[in-house]
Amino acid sequence: MLVREPRAQEGLSEKLPRVVHRLSVIMKPQVVFVLGGPGAGKGTQCAKIVENYSYTHLSAGDLLREERSRTGSEFGQLIDTYIKEGKIVPVEITINLLKKAMEETMKVDEKKFRFLIDGFPRNQDNLQGWNTVMDGKADVKFVLFFDCSNEVCIDRCLERGKSSGRTDDNRASLEKRIQTYLQSTRPIIEQYEKQGKVHKIDASRSVDEVFADVKNILEKES
Ligand SMILES: Nc1ncnc2c1ncn2[C@@H]1O[C@H](COP(=O)(O)OP(=O)(O)OP(=O)(O)O)[C@@H](O)[C@H]1O
Ligand SMILES: Nc1ccn([C@H]2C[C@H](O)[C@@H](COP(=O)(O)O)O2)c(=O)n1
């Protein structure tokens, strides 16, 4: 006959790893949206957060650029046109890329359930798509809003454009991107502000000064 050792006899040190494992299995993705104008420094700050905290960085723009260059992608041409025009790609494409990237991250390592979602939601269509596909499946904890003047944003992107190879780091695309940001993204940030979810950071300072504020916020939120 199979005799099972009573688990009640176990000490805390034996139990704890199993409890932690179970909790992480049932853990919903915890999401921080990262927003701000083009060139505000979202990607730069996300990279620093990943170095110091257990977050996975998913940039909607990077995912779209990868999809654009994927051989056989049915969306390559559409994404290319939207990016050059500084317009926001229909959410059906973007949300599927984000969802897949989140699922793949958690499949490889179930402890990786904290995500920085950079450059999303950028308009009402993005937000609706998120709510339709991800509602109940992920918790949006708060929004990091990197605030910076249009002039600083444009200067940084033009400087980056000297080596980035990005098709939208030029003055013509940037003027459109800034308009899209002001008309479509700012209202989304305002909606989250009304919910008390936004941490606004002055992103016009040096990388380290900005990151000092980011650290304070993350320490308080954890
Ligand atoms: N605080 C800062 N001070 C000066 N330059 C910065 C700062 N933060 C980022 N940069 C530089 O500005 C450029 C844009 O930064 P980054 O790519 O992080 O911005 P972003 O908000 O992710 O842009 P986008 O939305 O266009 O992808 C980069 O060349 C980066 O090195
Ligand atoms: N939610 C998103 C994010 C990005 N895009 C497109 C349009 C943007 O101008 C471009 C570059 O994004 P970035 O790297 O600046 O975050 O990608 C979009 O359509 N939807």
Short mmCIF file of C-alpha atoms and ligand atoms in Angstrom, two decimals:
data_model
loop_
_atom_site.label_atom_id
_atom_site.label_comp_id
_atom_site.label_asym_id
_atom_site.label_seq_id
_atom_site.Cartn_x
_atom_site.Cartn_y
_atom_site.Cartn_z
CA MET A 1 0.00 0.00 0.00
CA LEU A 2 1.21 3.51 -0.84
CA VAL A 3 1.75 5.46 2.33
CA ARG A 4 1.95 9.25 1.85
CA GLU A 5 4.03 11.35 4.18
CA PRO A 6 1.66 13.84 5.85
CA ARG A 7 2.45 17.30 4.48
CA ALA A 8 1.42 18.82 7.80
CA GLN A 9 4.73 17.52 9.10
CA GLU A 10 6.65 19.67 6.64
CA GLY A 11 8.58 22.67 7.81
CA LEU A 12 8.15 26.13 6.31
CA SER A 13 11.35 25.84 4.30
CA GLU A 14 9.98 22.76 2.48
CA LYS A 15 6.52 24.28 1.93
CA LEU A 16 7.54 27.73 0.79
CA PRO A 17 8.97 26.89 -2.68
CA ARG A 18 5.79 24.96 -3.52
CA VAL A 19 3.53 27.80 -2.35
CA VAL A 20 5.58 30.36 -4.33
CA HIS A 21 5.41 28.11 -7.40
CA ARG A 22 1.60 27.76 -7.14
CA LEU A 23 1.13 31.48 -6.67
CA SER A 24 3.19 32.30 -9.73
CA VAL A 25 1.21 29.80 -11.82
CA ILE A 26 -2.06 31.52 -10.95
CA MET A 27 -0.50 35.00 -11.14
CA LYS A 28 -2.05 37.31 -13.71
CA PRO A 29 0.27 39.46 -15.79
CA GLN A 30 0.91 42.75 -13.98
CA VAL A 31 1.21 45.57 -16.49
CA VAL A 32 2.70 49.05 -16.42
CA PHE A 33 1.87 51.14 -19.48
CA VAL A 34 4.72 53.45 -20.52
CA LEU A 35 3.62 56.54 -22.45
CA GLY A 36 5.03 59.84 -23.64
CA GLY A 37 5.86 61.64 -26.88
CA PRO A 38 8.18 60.23 -29.54
CA GLY A 39 11.72 60.42 -28.21
CA ALA A 40 10.64 61.23 -24.64
CA GLY A 41 12.93 58.43 -23.47
CA LYS A 42 10.46 55.59 -22.89
CA GLY A 43 12.71 52.88 -24.34
CA THR A 44 15.80 54.25 -22.57
CA GLN A 45 14.08 54.22 -19.19
CA CYS A 46 12.50 50.80 -19.78
CA ALA A 47 15.97 49.36 -20.44
CA LYS A 48 17.16 50.77 -17.11
CA ILE A 49 14.12 49.39 -15.29
CA VAL A 50 14.77 45.92 -16.72
CA GLU A 51 18.42 46.12 -15.51
CA ASN A 52 17.27 46.87 -11.96
CA TYR A 53 13.85 45.26 -11.49
CA SER A 54 12.09 42.08 -12.56
CA TYR A 55 10.13 43.45 -15.49
CA THR A 56 9.93 42.33 -19.11
CA HIS A 57 9.94 45.21 -21.60
CA LEU A 58 7.58 44.94 -24.57
CA SER A 59 7.65 47.87 -26.99
CA ALA A 60 4.60 47.99 -29.27
CA GLY A 61 6.69 49.93 -31.83
CA ASP A 62 9.47 47.29 -31.77
CA LEU A 63 6.93 44.47 -32.16
CA LEU A 64 5.37 46.24 -35.15
CA ARG A 65 8.79 46.86 -36.74
CA GLU A 66 9.64 43.14 -36.26
CA GLU A 67 6.32 42.13 -37.83
CA ARG A 68 6.98 44.52 -40.73
CA SER A 69 10.25 42.75 -41.52
CA ARG A 70 8.99 39.20 -40.93
CA THR A 71 9.08 37.28 -44.20
CA GLY A 72 5.57 36.47 -45.32
CA SER A 73 3.83 38.91 -43.02
CA GLU A 74 0.50 39.94 -44.50
CA PHE A 75 0.73 43.23 -42.59
CA GLY A 76 4.24 44.37 -43.57
CA GLN A 77 3.19 46.96 -46.14
CA LEU A 78 0.37 48.33 -44.01
CA ILE A 79 2.62 48.70 -40.95
CA ASP A 80 5.30 50.40 -43.05
CA THR A 81 2.85 52.98 -44.38
CA TYR A 82 1.33 53.72 -40.95
CA ILE A 83 4.76 54.14 -39.31
CA LYS A 84 6.05 56.54 -42.00
CA GLU A 85 2.83 58.54 -41.78
CA GLY A 86 3.06 58.67 -37.96
CA LYS A 87 -0.36 57.02 -37.73
CA ILE A 88 -1.43 54.32 -35.30
CA VAL A 89 -1.70 50.81 -36.72
CA PRO A 90 -5.14 49.15 -36.23
CA VAL A 91 -5.23 47.49 -32.82
CA GLU A 92 -6.16 44.04 -34.14
CA ILE A 93 -2.56 43.73 -35.35
CA THR A 94 -0.85 45.28 -32.33
CA ILE A 95 -2.85 43.53 -29.61
CA ASN A 96 -2.16 40.12 -31.12
CA LEU A 97 1.58 40.85 -31.18
CA LEU A 98 1.50 42.03 -27.56
CA LYS A 99 -0.62 39.11 -26.35
CA LYS A 100 1.61 36.59 -28.09
CA ALA A 101 4.77 38.19 -26.66
CA MET A 102 3.30 38.15 -23.14
CA GLU A 103 2.22 34.52 -23.45
CA GLU A 104 5.58 33.44 -24.83
CA THR A 105 7.44 35.25 -22.04
CA MET A 106 5.33 33.57 -19.36
CA LYS A 107 5.59 30.17 -21.06
CA VAL A 108 9.39 30.31 -20.95
CA ASP A 109 9.47 31.53 -17.36
CA GLU A 110 6.26 31.65 -15.33
CA LYS A 111 7.88 34.02 -12.84
CA LYS A 112 8.07 36.68 -15.56
CA PHE A 113 4.62 38.12 -15.11
CA ARG A 114 5.53 41.81 -14.73
CA PHE A 115 5.46 43.72 -18.00
CA LEU A 116 6.36 47.22 -19.13
CA ILE A 117 4.21 47.83 -22.18
CA ASP A 118 5.87 50.71 -23.96
CA GLY A 119 4.03 52.88 -26.50
CA PHE A 120 0.59 51.40 -25.85
CA PRO A 121 -2.32 52.24 -25.61
CA ARG A 122 -1.72 55.13 -27.98
CA ASN A 123 -5.31 55.93 -28.99
CA GLN A 124 -8.92 55.02 -28.28
CA ASP A 125 -8.78 52.10 -30.73
CA ASN A 126 -5.74 50.69 -28.86
CA LEU A 127 -7.51 51.05 -25.53
CA GLN A 128 -10.69 49.37 -26.78
CA GLY A 129 -8.65 46.52 -28.25
CA TRP A 130 -6.84 46.05 -24.94
CA ASN A 131 -10.12 46.03 -23.01
CA THR A 132 -11.70 43.56 -25.40
CA VAL A 133 -8.82 41.11 -25.58
CA MET A 134 -7.06 41.50 -22.22
CA ASP A 135 -9.82 42.51 -19.79
CA GLY A 136 -9.67 40.17 -16.82
CA LYS A 137 -6.53 38.51 -18.22
CA ALA A 138 -4.04 41.16 -17.03
CA ASP A 139 -4.00 43.88 -14.38
CA VAL A 140 -2.95 47.40 -15.37
CA LYS A 141 -1.20 48.62 -12.23
CA PHE A 142 -0.28 52.16 -13.30
CA VAL A 143 1.04 54.35 -16.11
CA LEU A 144 4.50 55.90 -16.34
CA PHE A 145 4.12 59.11 -18.30
CA PHE A 146 7.37 60.62 -19.58
CA ASP A 147 6.51 64.26 -20.16
CA CYS A 148 8.68 66.37 -22.41
CA SER A 149 8.25 69.35 -24.75
CA ASN A 150 7.67 68.72 -28.46
CA GLU A 151 10.94 70.49 -29.28
CA VAL A 152 13.00 68.20 -27.02
CA CYS A 153 11.19 65.15 -28.43
CA ILE A 154 11.91 66.19 -32.02
CA ASP A 155 15.56 67.06 -31.31
CA ARG A 156 16.17 63.72 -29.64
CA CYS A 157 14.57 61.77 -32.50
CA LEU A 158 16.49 63.73 -35.14
CA GLU A 159 19.71 63.00 -33.27
CA ARG A 160 18.72 59.32 -32.98
CA GLY A 161 17.86 59.35 -36.70
CA LYS A 162 21.53 59.87 -37.60
CA SER A 163 22.12 56.20 -36.72
CA SER A 164 18.77 54.49 -35.97
CA GLY A 165 17.85 53.61 -39.54
CA ARG A 166 14.23 54.28 -38.54
CA THR A 167 12.03 55.45 -41.39
CA ASP A 168 10.16 57.83 -39.04
CA ASP A 169 13.09 59.67 -37.40
CA ASN A 170 12.90 62.52 -39.92
CA ARG A 171 11.27 65.94 -39.60
CA ALA A 172 8.28 65.19 -41.89
CA SER A 173 7.31 61.99 -40.03
CA LEU A 174 8.04 63.57 -36.65
CA GLU A 175 5.63 66.44 -37.21
CA LYS A 176 2.90 63.88 -37.92
CA ARG A 177 3.93 61.71 -34.95
CA ILE A 178 3.74 64.70 -32.62
CA GLN A 179 0.25 65.57 -33.92
CA THR A 180 -0.87 61.96 -33.40
CA TYR A 181 0.59 62.06 -29.89
CA LEU A 182 -1.20 65.32 -29.00
CA GLN A 183 -4.53 64.42 -30.58
CA SER A 184 -4.76 60.70 -29.80
CA THR A 185 -2.39 59.70 -27.01
CA ARG A 186 -2.73 62.64 -24.60
CA PRO A 187 -6.48 61.97 -24.17
CA ILE A 188 -5.68 58.37 -23.19
CA ILE A 189 -3.18 59.60 -20.58
CA GLU A 190 -5.86 62.01 -19.30
CA GLN A 191 -8.33 59.14 -18.93
CA TYR A 192 -5.84 57.22 -16.78
CA GLU A 193 -5.09 60.43 -14.84
CA LYS A 194 -8.77 60.64 -13.87
CA GLN A 195 -8.44 57.11 -12.48
CA GLY A 196 -5.44 58.22 -10.39
CA LYS A 197 -3.18 55.79 -12.23
CA VAL A 198 -0.63 58.13 -13.80
CA HIS A 199 2.86 58.91 -12.53
CA LYS A 200 4.04 61.93 -14.51
CA ILE A 201 7.80 62.34 -14.80
CA ASP A 202 9.68 65.35 -16.16
CA ALA A 203 11.56 63.60 -18.98
CA SER A 204 13.46 66.66 -20.19
CA ARG A 205 16.24 66.08 -17.62
CA SER A 206 19.24 63.78 -17.89
CA VAL A 207 18.72 60.01 -18.16
CA ASP A 208 19.94 59.48 -14.59
CA GLU A 209 17.78 62.23 -13.11
CA VAL A 210 14.72 60.80 -14.83
CA PHE A 211 15.60 57.30 -13.64
CA ALA A 212 15.93 58.49 -10.03
CA ASP A 213 12.23 59.47 -10.17
CA VAL A 214 11.32 56.19 -11.86
CA LYS A 215 13.04 54.26 -9.07
CA ASN A 216 11.13 56.15 -6.38
CA ILE A 217 7.86 55.37 -8.10
CA LEU A 218 8.65 51.68 -8.54
CA GLU A 219 9.76 51.34 -4.89
CA LYS A 220 6.52 52.97 -3.71
CA GLU A 221 4.34 50.87 -6.00
CA SER A 222 5.91 47.50 -5.14
N1 LIG B 1 16.91 61.93 -20.67
C1 LIG B 1 17.50 61.97 -21.87
N2 LIG B 1 18.32 62.97 -22.19
C2 LIG B 1 18.90 63.04 -23.42
N3 LIG B 1 18.72 62.12 -24.39
C3 LIG B 1 17.89 61.09 -24.12
C4 LIG B 1 17.25 60.96 -22.86
N4 LIG B 1 16.49 59.85 -22.88
C5 LIG B 1 16.66 59.30 -24.12
N5 LIG B 1 17.49 60.03 -24.84
C6 LIG B 1 17.91 59.79 -26.24
O1 LIG B 1 16.82 60.24 -27.04
C7 LIG B 1 16.54 59.32 -28.08
C8 LIG B 1 15.13 58.79 -27.92
O2 LIG B 1 15.08 57.99 -26.74
P1 LIG B 1 14.18 56.69 -26.68
O3 LIG B 1 14.42 55.85 -27.87
O4 LIG B 1 14.37 56.07 -25.35
O5 LIG B 1 12.75 57.38 -26.75
P2 LIG B 1 11.31 56.74 -26.94
O6 LIG B 1 10.39 57.53 -26.11
O7 LIG B 1 11.34 55.27 -26.70
O8 LIG B 1 11.09 57.05 -28.47
P3 LIG B 1 10.05 56.43 -29.53
O9 LIG B 1 8.68 56.51 -28.96
O10 LIG B 1 10.22 57.30 -30.71
O11 LIG B 1 10.49 55.02 -29.81
C9 LIG B 1 17.61 58.26 -27.99
O12 LIG B 1 18.64 58.56 -28.90
C10 LIG B 1 18.10 58.33 -26.55
O13 LIG B 1 19.44 57.94 -26.42
N1 LIG B 2 0.62 51.20 -30.14
C1 LIG B 2 1.37 51.53 -31.21
C2 LIG B 2 2.74 51.77 -31.09
C3 LIG B 2 3.47 52.12 -32.21
N2 LIG B 2 2.85 52.22 -33.39
C4 LIG B 2 3.57 52.62 -34.63
C5 LIG B 2 3.34 54.08 -34.94
C6 LIG B 2 4.48 54.74 -34.24
O1 LIG B 2 4.74 56.03 -34.75
C7 LIG B 2 5.59 53.75 -34.54
C8 LIG B 2 6.78 53.85 -33.68
O2 LIG B 2 6.47 53.54 -32.33
P1 LIG B 2 7.53 53.90 -31.17
O3 LIG B 2 8.74 53.10 -31.42
O4 LIG B 2 7.74 55.36 -31.28
O5 LIG B 2 6.86 53.54 -29.88
O6 LIG B 2 4.96 52.47 -34.45
C9 LIG B 2 1.49 51.97 -33.50
O7 LIG B 2 0.93 52.06 -34.59
N3 LIG B 2 0.79 51.61 -32.40
#
